[in-house]
mmCIF file with all atom_site columns, C-alpha atoms in Angstrom:
data_model
loop_
_atom_site.group_PDB
_atom_site.id
_atom_site.type_symbol
_atom_site.label_atom_id
_atom_site.label_alt_id
_atom_site.label_comp_id
_atom_site.label_asym_id
_atom_site.label_entity_id
_atom_site.label_seq_id
_atom_site.pdbx_PDB_ins_code
_atom_site.Cartn_x
_atom_site.Cartn_y
_atom_site.Cartn_z
_atom_site.occupancy
_atom_site.B_iso_or_equiv
_atom_site.pdbx_formal_charge
_atom_site.auth_seq_id
_atom_site.auth_comp_id
_atom_site.auth_asym_id
_atom_site.auth_atom_id
_atom_site.pdbx_PDB_model_num
ATOM 1   C CA . UNK A 1 1   ? 0.000   0.000  0.000   1.00 43.00 ? 1   UNK A CA 1
ATOM 2   C CA . UNK A 1 2   ? 1.294   3.462  -0.918  1.00 50.00 ? 2   UNK A CA 1
ATOM 3   C CA . UNK A 1 3   ? 2.152   5.875  1.882   1.00 58.00 ? 3   UNK A CA 1
ATOM 4   C CA . UNK A 1 4   ? -0.173  8.840  2.282   1.00 60.00 ? 4   UNK A CA 1
ATOM 5   C CA . UNK A 1 5   ? 1.276   12.254 1.518   1.00 60.00 ? 5   UNK A CA 1
ATOM 6   C CA . UNK A 1 6   ? 1.585   14.497 4.582   1.00 70.00 ? 6   UNK A CA 1
ATOM 7   C CA . UNK A 1 7   ? -0.064  17.704 3.313   1.00 73.00 ? 7   UNK A CA 1
ATOM 8   C CA . UNK A 1 8   ? 1.715   19.947 5.835   1.00 81.00 ? 8   UNK A CA 1
ATOM 9   C CA . UNK A 1 9   ? 5.104   18.458 5.001   1.00 80.00 ? 9   UNK A CA 1
ATOM 10  C CA . UNK A 1 10  ? 4.352   18.748 1.272   1.00 83.00 ? 10  UNK A CA 1
ATOM 11  C CA . UNK A 1 11  ? 3.553   22.451 1.662   1.00 87.00 ? 11  UNK A CA 1
ATOM 12  C CA . UNK A 1 12  ? 6.789   23.144 3.546   1.00 89.00 ? 12  UNK A CA 1
ATOM 13  C CA . UNK A 1 13  ? 8.768   21.076 1.071   1.00 91.00 ? 13  UNK A CA 1
ATOM 14  C CA . UNK A 1 14  ? 7.109   22.883 -1.839  1.00 92.00 ? 14  UNK A CA 1
ATOM 15  C CA . UNK A 1 15  ? 8.217   26.275 -0.482  1.00 93.00 ? 15  UNK A CA 1
ATOM 16  C CA . UNK A 1 16  ? 11.760  24.897 -0.202  1.00 94.00 ? 16  UNK A CA 1
ATOM 17  C CA . UNK A 1 17  ? 11.537  23.575 -3.777  1.00 94.00 ? 17  UNK A CA 1
ATOM 18  C CA . UNK A 1 18  ? 10.339  26.990 -5.021  1.00 93.00 ? 18  UNK A CA 1
ATOM 19  C CA . UNK A 1 19  ? 13.288  28.713 -3.330  1.00 93.00 ? 19  UNK A CA 1
ATOM 20  C CA . UNK A 1 20  ? 15.708  26.161 -4.801  1.00 94.00 ? 20  UNK A CA 1
ATOM 21  C CA . UNK A 1 21  ? 14.290  26.352 -8.319  1.00 93.00 ? 21  UNK A CA 1
ATOM 22  C CA . UNK A 1 22  ? 14.157  30.166 -8.201  1.00 92.00 ? 22  UNK A CA 1
ATOM 23  C CA . UNK A 1 23  ? 17.837  30.243 -7.212  1.00 91.00 ? 23  UNK A CA 1
ATOM 24  C CA . UNK A 1 24  ? 19.034  27.563 -9.656  1.00 91.00 ? 24  UNK A CA 1
ATOM 25  C CA . UNK A 1 25  ? 16.634  27.891 -12.595 1.00 89.00 ? 25  UNK A CA 1
ATOM 26  C CA . UNK A 1 26  ? 14.771  25.315 -14.635 1.00 86.00 ? 26  UNK A CA 1
ATOM 27  C CA . UNK A 1 27  ? 17.109  24.714 -17.569 1.00 81.00 ? 27  UNK A CA 1
ATOM 28  C CA . UNK A 1 28  ? 19.323  22.076 -15.955 1.00 84.00 ? 28  UNK A CA 1
ATOM 29  C CA . UNK A 1 29  ? 17.120  21.088 -13.049 1.00 88.00 ? 29  UNK A CA 1
ATOM 30  C CA . UNK A 1 30  ? 17.911  17.668 -11.615 1.00 90.00 ? 30  UNK A CA 1
ATOM 31  C CA . UNK A 1 31  ? 16.191  15.983 -8.683  1.00 91.00 ? 31  UNK A CA 1
ATOM 32  C CA . UNK A 1 32  ? 19.328  14.530 -7.106  1.00 93.00 ? 32  UNK A CA 1
ATOM 33  C CA . UNK A 1 33  ? 21.138  17.850 -6.441  1.00 94.00 ? 33  UNK A CA 1
ATOM 34  C CA . UNK A 1 34  ? 17.855  19.434 -5.387  1.00 93.00 ? 34  UNK A CA 1
ATOM 35  C CA . UNK A 1 35  ? 17.110  16.659 -2.923  1.00 93.00 ? 35  UNK A CA 1
ATOM 36  C CA . UNK A 1 36  ? 20.628  16.878 -1.527  1.00 94.00 ? 36  UNK A CA 1
ATOM 37  C CA . UNK A 1 37  ? 20.372  20.663 -1.087  1.00 94.00 ? 37  UNK A CA 1
ATOM 38  C CA . UNK A 1 38  ? 16.990  20.313 0.625   1.00 93.00 ? 38  UNK A CA 1
ATOM 39  C CA . UNK A 1 39  ? 18.168  17.508 2.900   1.00 93.00 ? 39  UNK A CA 1
ATOM 40  C CA . UNK A 1 40  ? 15.676  14.962 1.589   1.00 93.00 ? 40  UNK A CA 1
ATOM 41  C CA . UNK A 1 41  ? 15.855  11.920 -0.647  1.00 92.00 ? 41  UNK A CA 1
ATOM 42  C CA . UNK A 1 42  ? 14.841  11.823 -4.294  1.00 91.00 ? 42  UNK A CA 1
ATOM 43  C CA . UNK A 1 43  ? 12.240  9.254  -3.231  1.00 90.00 ? 43  UNK A CA 1
ATOM 44  C CA . UNK A 1 44  ? 10.765  11.805 -0.820  1.00 89.00 ? 44  UNK A CA 1
ATOM 45  C CA . UNK A 1 45  ? 10.404  14.362 -3.618  1.00 90.00 ? 45  UNK A CA 1
ATOM 46  C CA . UNK A 1 46  ? 8.765   11.776 -5.873  1.00 89.00 ? 46  UNK A CA 1
ATOM 47  C CA . UNK A 1 47  ? 6.507   10.633 -3.019  1.00 86.00 ? 47  UNK A CA 1
ATOM 48  C CA . UNK A 1 48  ? 5.275   14.170 -2.371  1.00 87.00 ? 48  UNK A CA 1
ATOM 49  C CA . UNK A 1 49  ? 5.064   15.440 -5.958  1.00 88.00 ? 49  UNK A CA 1
ATOM 50  C CA . UNK A 1 50  ? 5.146   12.564 -8.438  1.00 86.00 ? 50  UNK A CA 1
ATOM 51  C CA . UNK A 1 51  ? 7.396   13.066 -11.437 1.00 86.00 ? 51  UNK A CA 1
ATOM 52  C CA . UNK A 1 52  ? 9.929   15.841 -11.897 1.00 86.00 ? 52  UNK A CA 1
ATOM 53  C CA . UNK A 1 53  ? 7.515   17.534 -14.305 1.00 84.00 ? 53  UNK A CA 1
ATOM 54  C CA . UNK A 1 54  ? 4.777   17.407 -11.658 1.00 88.00 ? 54  UNK A CA 1
ATOM 55  C CA . UNK A 1 55  ? 7.183   18.922 -9.131  1.00 90.00 ? 55  UNK A CA 1
ATOM 56  C CA . UNK A 1 56  ? 8.109   21.748 -11.533 1.00 88.00 ? 56  UNK A CA 1
ATOM 57  C CA . UNK A 1 57  ? 4.432   22.428 -12.265 1.00 87.00 ? 57  UNK A CA 1
ATOM 58  C CA . UNK A 1 58  ? 3.660   22.559 -8.538  1.00 91.00 ? 58  UNK A CA 1
ATOM 59  C CA . UNK A 1 59  ? 6.615   24.876 -7.920  1.00 91.00 ? 59  UNK A CA 1
ATOM 60  C CA . UNK A 1 60  ? 5.591   27.256 -10.706 1.00 89.00 ? 60  UNK A CA 1
ATOM 61  C CA . UNK A 1 61  ? 2.025   27.400 -9.469  1.00 89.00 ? 61  UNK A CA 1
ATOM 62  C CA . UNK A 1 62  ? 3.236   27.994 -5.900  1.00 92.00 ? 62  UNK A CA 1
ATOM 63  C CA . UNK A 1 63  ? 5.560   30.800 -7.071  1.00 91.00 ? 63  UNK A CA 1
ATOM 64  C CA . UNK A 1 64  ? 2.600   32.419 -8.825  1.00 89.00 ? 64  UNK A CA 1
ATOM 65  C CA . UNK A 1 65  ? 0.421   31.967 -5.739  1.00 91.00 ? 65  UNK A CA 1
ATOM 66  C CA . UNK A 1 66  ? 3.042   33.666 -3.558  1.00 92.00 ? 66  UNK A CA 1
ATOM 67  C CA . UNK A 1 67  ? 3.068   36.657 -5.900  1.00 92.00 ? 67  UNK A CA 1
ATOM 68  C CA . UNK A 1 68  ? -0.721  36.739 -6.148  1.00 92.00 ? 68  UNK A CA 1
ATOM 69  C CA . UNK A 1 69  ? -0.897  36.858 -2.348  1.00 95.00 ? 69  UNK A CA 1
ATOM 70  C CA . UNK A 1 70  ? 1.503   39.813 -2.302  1.00 95.00 ? 70  UNK A CA 1
ATOM 71  C CA . UNK A 1 71  ? -0.739  41.663 -4.753  1.00 94.00 ? 71  UNK A CA 1
ATOM 72  C CA . UNK A 1 72  ? -3.875  40.663 -2.872  1.00 95.00 ? 72  UNK A CA 1
ATOM 73  C CA . UNK A 1 73  ? -2.417  42.076 0.358   1.00 97.00 ? 73  UNK A CA 1
ATOM 74  C CA . UNK A 1 74  ? -1.527  45.368 -1.346  1.00 96.00 ? 74  UNK A CA 1
ATOM 75  C CA . UNK A 1 75  ? -5.004  45.710 -2.824  1.00 95.00 ? 75  UNK A CA 1
ATOM 76  C CA . UNK A 1 76  ? -6.684  44.783 0.449   1.00 96.00 ? 76  UNK A CA 1
ATOM 77  C CA . UNK A 1 77  ? -4.819  47.633 2.158   1.00 96.00 ? 77  UNK A CA 1
ATOM 78  C CA . UNK A 1 78  ? -5.255  50.041 -0.774  1.00 95.00 ? 78  UNK A CA 1
ATOM 79  C CA . UNK A 1 79  ? -8.218  48.991 -2.955  1.00 93.00 ? 79  UNK A CA 1
ATOM 80  C CA . UNK A 1 80  ? -7.957  52.263 -4.903  1.00 92.00 ? 80  UNK A CA 1
ATOM 81  C CA . UNK A 1 81  ? -4.403  51.502 -6.091  1.00 94.00 ? 81  UNK A CA 1
ATOM 82  C CA . UNK A 1 82  ? -4.217  52.236 -9.821  1.00 94.00 ? 82  UNK A CA 1
ATOM 83  C CA . UNK A 1 83  ? -2.749  49.743 -12.266 1.00 94.00 ? 83  UNK A CA 1
ATOM 84  C CA . UNK A 1 84  ? 0.183   52.106 -12.848 1.00 95.00 ? 84  UNK A CA 1
ATOM 85  C CA . UNK A 1 85  ? 0.871   52.363 -9.109  1.00 96.00 ? 85  UNK A CA 1
ATOM 86  C CA . UNK A 1 86  ? 0.523   48.598 -8.789  1.00 96.00 ? 86  UNK A CA 1
ATOM 87  C CA . UNK A 1 87  ? 3.239   48.159 -11.429 1.00 96.00 ? 87  UNK A CA 1
ATOM 88  C CA . UNK A 1 88  ? 5.434   50.635 -9.536  1.00 97.00 ? 88  UNK A CA 1
ATOM 89  C CA . UNK A 1 89  ? 4.860   48.616 -6.357  1.00 97.00 ? 89  UNK A CA 1
ATOM 90  C CA . UNK A 1 90  ? 5.810   45.410 -8.169  1.00 96.00 ? 90  UNK A CA 1
ATOM 91  C CA . UNK A 1 91  ? 9.002   47.007 -9.459  1.00 97.00 ? 91  UNK A CA 1
ATOM 92  C CA . UNK A 1 92  ? 9.984   48.180 -5.955  1.00 97.00 ? 92  UNK A CA 1
ATOM 93  C CA . UNK A 1 93  ? 9.137   44.743 -4.541  1.00 97.00 ? 93  UNK A CA 1
ATOM 94  C CA . UNK A 1 94  ? 11.132  42.698 -7.045  1.00 96.00 ? 94  UNK A CA 1
ATOM 95  C CA . UNK A 1 95  ? 14.135  45.043 -7.054  1.00 97.00 ? 95  UNK A CA 1
ATOM 96  C CA . UNK A 1 96  ? 14.334  45.083 -3.250  1.00 96.00 ? 96  UNK A CA 1
ATOM 97  C CA . UNK A 1 97  ? 15.701  41.544 -2.946  1.00 94.00 ? 97  UNK A CA 1
ATOM 98  C CA . UNK A 1 98  ? 17.595  39.032 -5.084  1.00 94.00 ? 98  UNK A CA 1
ATOM 99  C CA . UNK A 1 99  ? 15.222  36.307 -3.840  1.00 93.00 ? 99  UNK A CA 1
ATOM 100 C CA . UNK A 1 100 ? 12.173  38.257 -5.009  1.00 94.00 ? 100 UNK A CA 1
ATOM 101 C CA . UNK A 1 101 ? 13.756  38.938 -8.382  1.00 94.00 ? 101 UNK A CA 1
ATOM 102 C CA . UNK A 1 102 ? 14.603  35.227 -8.699  1.00 93.00 ? 102 UNK A CA 1
ATOM 103 C CA . UNK A 1 103 ? 10.987  34.314 -7.931  1.00 91.00 ? 103 UNK A CA 1
ATOM 104 C CA . UNK A 1 104 ? 9.753   36.589 -10.729 1.00 91.00 ? 104 UNK A CA 1
ATOM 105 C CA . UNK A 1 105 ? 12.497  35.335 -13.083 1.00 91.00 ? 105 UNK A CA 1
ATOM 106 C CA . UNK A 1 106 ? 11.254  31.787 -12.558 1.00 89.00 ? 106 UNK A CA 1
ATOM 107 C CA . UNK A 1 107 ? 7.931   32.523 -14.249 1.00 85.00 ? 107 UNK A CA 1
ATOM 108 C CA . UNK A 1 108 ? 9.653   34.263 -17.153 1.00 86.00 ? 108 UNK A CA 1
ATOM 109 C CA . UNK A 1 109 ? 12.049  31.354 -17.588 1.00 86.00 ? 109 UNK A CA 1
ATOM 110 C CA . UNK A 1 110 ? 9.183   28.860 -17.542 1.00 83.00 ? 110 UNK A CA 1
ATOM 111 C CA . UNK A 1 111 ? 7.230   30.850 -20.129 1.00 79.00 ? 111 UNK A CA 1
ATOM 112 C CA . UNK A 1 112 ? 10.257  30.941 -22.438 1.00 78.00 ? 112 UNK A CA 1
ATOM 113 C CA . UNK A 1 113 ? 11.074  27.213 -22.298 1.00 71.00 ? 113 UNK A CA 1
ATOM 114 C CA . UNK A 1 114 ? 10.214  25.066 -25.262 1.00 64.00 ? 114 UNK A CA 1
ATOM 115 C CA . UNK A 1 115 ? 7.732   22.360 -24.348 1.00 55.00 ? 115 UNK A CA 1
ATOM 116 C CA . UNK A 1 116 ? 10.278  19.675 -25.152 1.00 52.00 ? 116 UNK A CA 1
ATOM 117 C CA . UNK A 1 117 ? 13.025  21.127 -22.894 1.00 47.00 ? 117 UNK A CA 1
ATOM 118 C CA . UNK A 1 118 ? 11.386  20.298 -19.583 1.00 48.00 ? 118 UNK A CA 1
ATOM 119 C CA . UNK A 1 119 ? 8.168   18.671 -20.642 1.00 55.00 ? 119 UNK A CA 1
ATOM 120 C CA . UNK A 1 120 ? 6.253   21.795 -19.599 1.00 65.00 ? 120 UNK A CA 1
ATOM 121 C CA . UNK A 1 121 ? 2.975   21.869 -21.477 1.00 65.00 ? 121 UNK A CA 1
ATOM 122 C CA . UNK A 1 122 ? 2.062   25.054 -23.344 1.00 66.00 ? 122 UNK A CA 1
ATOM 123 C CA . UNK A 1 123 ? -0.858  25.596 -20.943 1.00 69.00 ? 123 UNK A CA 1
ATOM 124 C CA . UNK A 1 124 ? 1.474   25.700 -17.947 1.00 69.00 ? 124 UNK A CA 1
ATOM 125 C CA . UNK A 1 125 ? 3.929   27.982 -19.724 1.00 66.00 ? 125 UNK A CA 1
ATOM 126 C CA . UNK A 1 126 ? 1.188   30.357 -20.844 1.00 68.00 ? 126 UNK A CA 1
ATOM 127 C CA . UNK A 1 127 ? -0.137  30.555 -17.260 1.00 71.00 ? 127 UNK A CA 1
ATOM 128 C CA . UNK A 1 128 ? 3.110   32.265 -16.310 1.00 67.00 ? 128 UNK A CA 1
ATOM 129 C CA . UNK A 1 129 ? 2.274   35.244 -18.516 1.00 70.00 ? 129 UNK A CA 1
ATOM 130 C CA . UNK A 1 130 ? -1.472  34.971 -19.040 1.00 74.00 ? 130 UNK A CA 1
ATOM 131 C CA . UNK A 1 131 ? -2.530  35.315 -15.431 1.00 76.00 ? 131 UNK A CA 1
ATOM 132 C CA . UNK A 1 132 ? -0.817  38.661 -14.992 1.00 84.00 ? 132 UNK A CA 1
ATOM 133 C CA . UNK A 1 133 ? -1.988  39.957 -18.368 1.00 89.00 ? 133 UNK A CA 1
ATOM 134 C CA . UNK A 1 134 ? -5.559  39.001 -17.514 1.00 91.00 ? 134 UNK A CA 1
ATOM 135 C CA . UNK A 1 135 ? -5.347  40.735 -14.127 1.00 91.00 ? 135 UNK A CA 1
ATOM 136 C CA . UNK A 1 136 ? -4.125  43.931 -15.813 1.00 93.00 ? 136 UNK A CA 1
ATOM 137 C CA . UNK A 1 137 ? -6.874  43.721 -18.434 1.00 94.00 ? 137 UNK A CA 1
ATOM 138 C CA . UNK A 1 138 ? -9.589  43.326 -15.788 1.00 94.00 ? 138 UNK A CA 1
ATOM 139 C CA . UNK A 1 139 ? -8.278  46.277 -13.781 1.00 93.00 ? 139 UNK A CA 1
ATOM 140 C CA . UNK A 1 140 ? -8.174  48.458 -16.902 1.00 95.00 ? 140 UNK A CA 1
ATOM 141 C CA . UNK A 1 141 ? -11.769 47.567 -17.758 1.00 95.00 ? 141 UNK A CA 1
ATOM 142 C CA . UNK A 1 142 ? -12.741 48.408 -14.158 1.00 93.00 ? 142 UNK A CA 1
ATOM 143 C CA . UNK A 1 143 ? -11.010 51.785 -14.666 1.00 93.00 ? 143 UNK A CA 1
ATOM 144 C CA . UNK A 1 144 ? -13.206 52.500 -17.704 1.00 94.00 ? 144 UNK A CA 1
ATOM 145 C CA . UNK A 1 145 ? -11.036 51.312 -20.601 1.00 95.00 ? 145 UNK A CA 1
ATOM 146 C CA . UNK A 1 146 ? -13.068 49.561 -23.311 1.00 95.00 ? 146 UNK A CA 1
ATOM 147 C CA . UNK A 1 147 ? -12.559 45.767 -23.286 1.00 96.00 ? 147 UNK A CA 1
ATOM 148 C CA . UNK A 1 148 ? -10.860 45.517 -26.701 1.00 96.00 ? 148 UNK A CA 1
ATOM 149 C CA . UNK A 1 149 ? -8.511  48.389 -25.884 1.00 96.00 ? 149 UNK A CA 1
ATOM 150 C CA . UNK A 1 150 ? -7.890  46.960 -22.401 1.00 96.00 ? 150 UNK A CA 1
ATOM 151 C CA . UNK A 1 151 ? -6.860  43.624 -23.923 1.00 95.00 ? 151 UNK A CA 1
ATOM 152 C CA . UNK A 1 152 ? -4.292  45.318 -26.152 1.00 96.00 ? 152 UNK A CA 1
ATOM 153 C CA . UNK A 1 153 ? -3.044  47.668 -23.424 1.00 95.00 ? 153 UNK A CA 1
ATOM 154 C CA . UNK A 1 154 ? -2.731  44.771 -20.962 1.00 95.00 ? 154 UNK A CA 1
ATOM 155 C CA . UNK A 1 155 ? -0.674  42.818 -23.494 1.00 94.00 ? 155 UNK A CA 1
ATOM 156 C CA . UNK A 1 156 ? 1.600   45.804 -24.110 1.00 95.00 ? 156 UNK A CA 1
ATOM 157 C CA . UNK A 1 157 ? 1.927   46.522 -20.399 1.00 95.00 ? 157 UNK A CA 1
ATOM 158 C CA . UNK A 1 158 ? 2.753   42.935 -19.493 1.00 93.00 ? 158 UNK A CA 1
ATOM 159 C CA . UNK A 1 159 ? 5.268   42.715 -22.347 1.00 93.00 ? 159 UNK A CA 1
ATOM 160 C CA . UNK A 1 160 ? 6.865   45.988 -21.255 1.00 95.00 ? 160 UNK A CA 1
ATOM 161 C CA . UNK A 1 161 ? 7.147   44.893 -17.629 1.00 95.00 ? 161 UNK A CA 1
ATOM 162 C CA . UNK A 1 162 ? 8.496   41.450 -18.542 1.00 92.00 ? 162 UNK A CA 1
ATOM 163 C CA . UNK A 1 163 ? 11.029  43.050 -20.883 1.00 94.00 ? 163 UNK A CA 1
ATOM 164 C CA . UNK A 1 164 ? 12.197  45.383 -18.131 1.00 96.00 ? 164 UNK A CA 1
ATOM 165 C CA . UNK A 1 165 ? 12.679  42.441 -15.773 1.00 95.00 ? 165 UNK A CA 1
ATOM 166 C CA . UNK A 1 166 ? 14.652  40.518 -18.408 1.00 94.00 ? 166 UNK A CA 1
ATOM 167 C CA . UNK A 1 167 ? 16.791  43.603 -19.045 1.00 96.00 ? 167 UNK A CA 1
ATOM 168 C CA . UNK A 1 168 ? 17.369  43.986 -15.296 1.00 97.00 ? 168 UNK A CA 1
ATOM 169 C CA . UNK A 1 169 ? 18.410  40.342 -15.020 1.00 94.00 ? 169 UNK A CA 1
ATOM 170 C CA . UNK A 1 170 ? 20.838  40.770 -17.916 1.00 95.00 ? 170 UNK A CA 1
ATOM 171 C CA . UNK A 1 171 ? 22.290  44.186 -17.086 1.00 96.00 ? 171 UNK A CA 1
ATOM 172 C CA . UNK A 1 172 ? 21.523  45.027 -13.469 1.00 95.00 ? 172 UNK A CA 1
ATOM 173 C CA . UNK A 1 173 ? 20.878  48.633 -14.542 1.00 97.00 ? 173 UNK A CA 1
ATOM 174 C CA . UNK A 1 174 ? 18.062  49.405 -12.124 1.00 97.00 ? 174 UNK A CA 1
ATOM 175 C CA . UNK A 1 175 ? 18.181  53.229 -12.430 1.00 97.00 ? 175 UNK A CA 1
ATOM 176 C CA . UNK A 1 176 ? 17.837  53.224 -16.235 1.00 98.00 ? 176 UNK A CA 1
ATOM 177 C CA . UNK A 1 177 ? 15.091  50.628 -16.131 1.00 98.00 ? 177 UNK A CA 1
ATOM 178 C CA . UNK A 1 178 ? 13.179  52.434 -13.390 1.00 97.00 ? 178 UNK A CA 1
ATOM 179 C CA . UNK A 1 179 ? 13.080  55.488 -15.658 1.00 97.00 ? 179 UNK A CA 1
ATOM 180 C CA . UNK A 1 180 ? 11.840  53.273 -18.500 1.00 97.00 ? 180 UNK A CA 1
ATOM 181 C CA . UNK A 1 181 ? 9.153   51.835 -16.217 1.00 97.00 ? 181 UNK A CA 1
ATOM 182 C CA . UNK A 1 182 ? 7.997   55.370 -15.427 1.00 97.00 ? 182 UNK A CA 1
ATOM 183 C CA . UNK A 1 183 ? 7.689   56.113 -19.141 1.00 96.00 ? 183 UNK A CA 1
ATOM 184 C CA . UNK A 1 184 ? 5.642   52.941 -19.647 1.00 95.00 ? 184 UNK A CA 1
ATOM 185 C CA . UNK A 1 185 ? 3.302   53.475 -16.715 1.00 95.00 ? 185 UNK A CA 1
ATOM 186 C CA . UNK A 1 186 ? 2.946   57.143 -17.677 1.00 95.00 ? 186 UNK A CA 1
ATOM 187 C CA . UNK A 1 187 ? 1.596   56.001 -21.026 1.00 93.00 ? 187 UNK A CA 1
ATOM 188 C CA . UNK A 1 188 ? -0.788  53.628 -19.244 1.00 94.00 ? 188 UNK A CA 1
ATOM 189 C CA . UNK A 1 189 ? -1.987  56.460 -16.999 1.00 95.00 ? 189 UNK A CA 1
ATOM 190 C CA . UNK A 1 190 ? -2.758  58.546 -20.096 1.00 95.00 ? 190 UNK A CA 1
ATOM 191 C CA . UNK A 1 191 ? -4.802  55.662 -21.587 1.00 94.00 ? 191 UNK A CA 1
ATOM 192 C CA . UNK A 1 192 ? -6.824  55.351 -18.369 1.00 94.00 ? 192 UNK A CA 1
ATOM 193 C CA . UNK A 1 193 ? -7.298  59.131 -18.103 1.00 93.00 ? 193 UNK A CA 1
ATOM 194 C CA . UNK A 1 194 ? -8.567  59.281 -21.698 1.00 93.00 ? 194 UNK A CA 1
ATOM 195 C CA . UNK A 1 195 ? -11.103 56.544 -20.907 1.00 90.00 ? 195 UNK A CA 1
ATOM 196 C CA . UNK A 1 196 ? -12.483 58.387 -17.863 1.00 82.00 ? 196 UNK A CA 1
#
C-alpha cells in the first residue's frame, strides 16, 4: 500500500523547492542535487510530488500563488491603487531583494522554455504570462477602458514589464530601467485618463 502524503510536510517542502528552483533555474534542473540541497531523498520528492515535471508544475504554481498573495495584500490595504501604481509597487518589490527577483524570473524562464526542454505543457507555460496579463486587463476595464482596448493595453503593459525584468536580469541597470518603467506606466496612466 502506498504511503499517504503528509499535506503539511508537502507544503513546507514545496516552499523549499520553489526557493531552490528560483535560485538555480529550470534549464538544468535535476532531482538529485535538489534533494541533496533540501536535505531529503529523491524518493521523498517523488513521493510528495510525483514526477519531476509534476514537481516543476507545482513549484511554478506555488511561485505564482506567492506573488498573487503579495498583490492581494496590497489591494486589500489600498483597494484604490491604480494599475500604474501597482506596477510601480511590483518594481519596488522585485528590485528590493535578489530572492524576489529570482521568484519573478522563474515565471519568465518557464514561459520561455520550449515544451520539449522540460516537458512543460504550453498551458502551464502560458499561465506564467497569461494570469498577470488578464489581471491587468480586468483592472483596466474596471477603470473604464473599453474591453478591446484593455486587452491590447494589458498585453503591451505585461510585455513591457516582462522586458524590463529581463533587461534587469541581464544588465543590473536598475536606475535606467526604473526610468523606463515610469515612461511605460505614464503612457498607461494617459490611456486610463482618456477613458475616464
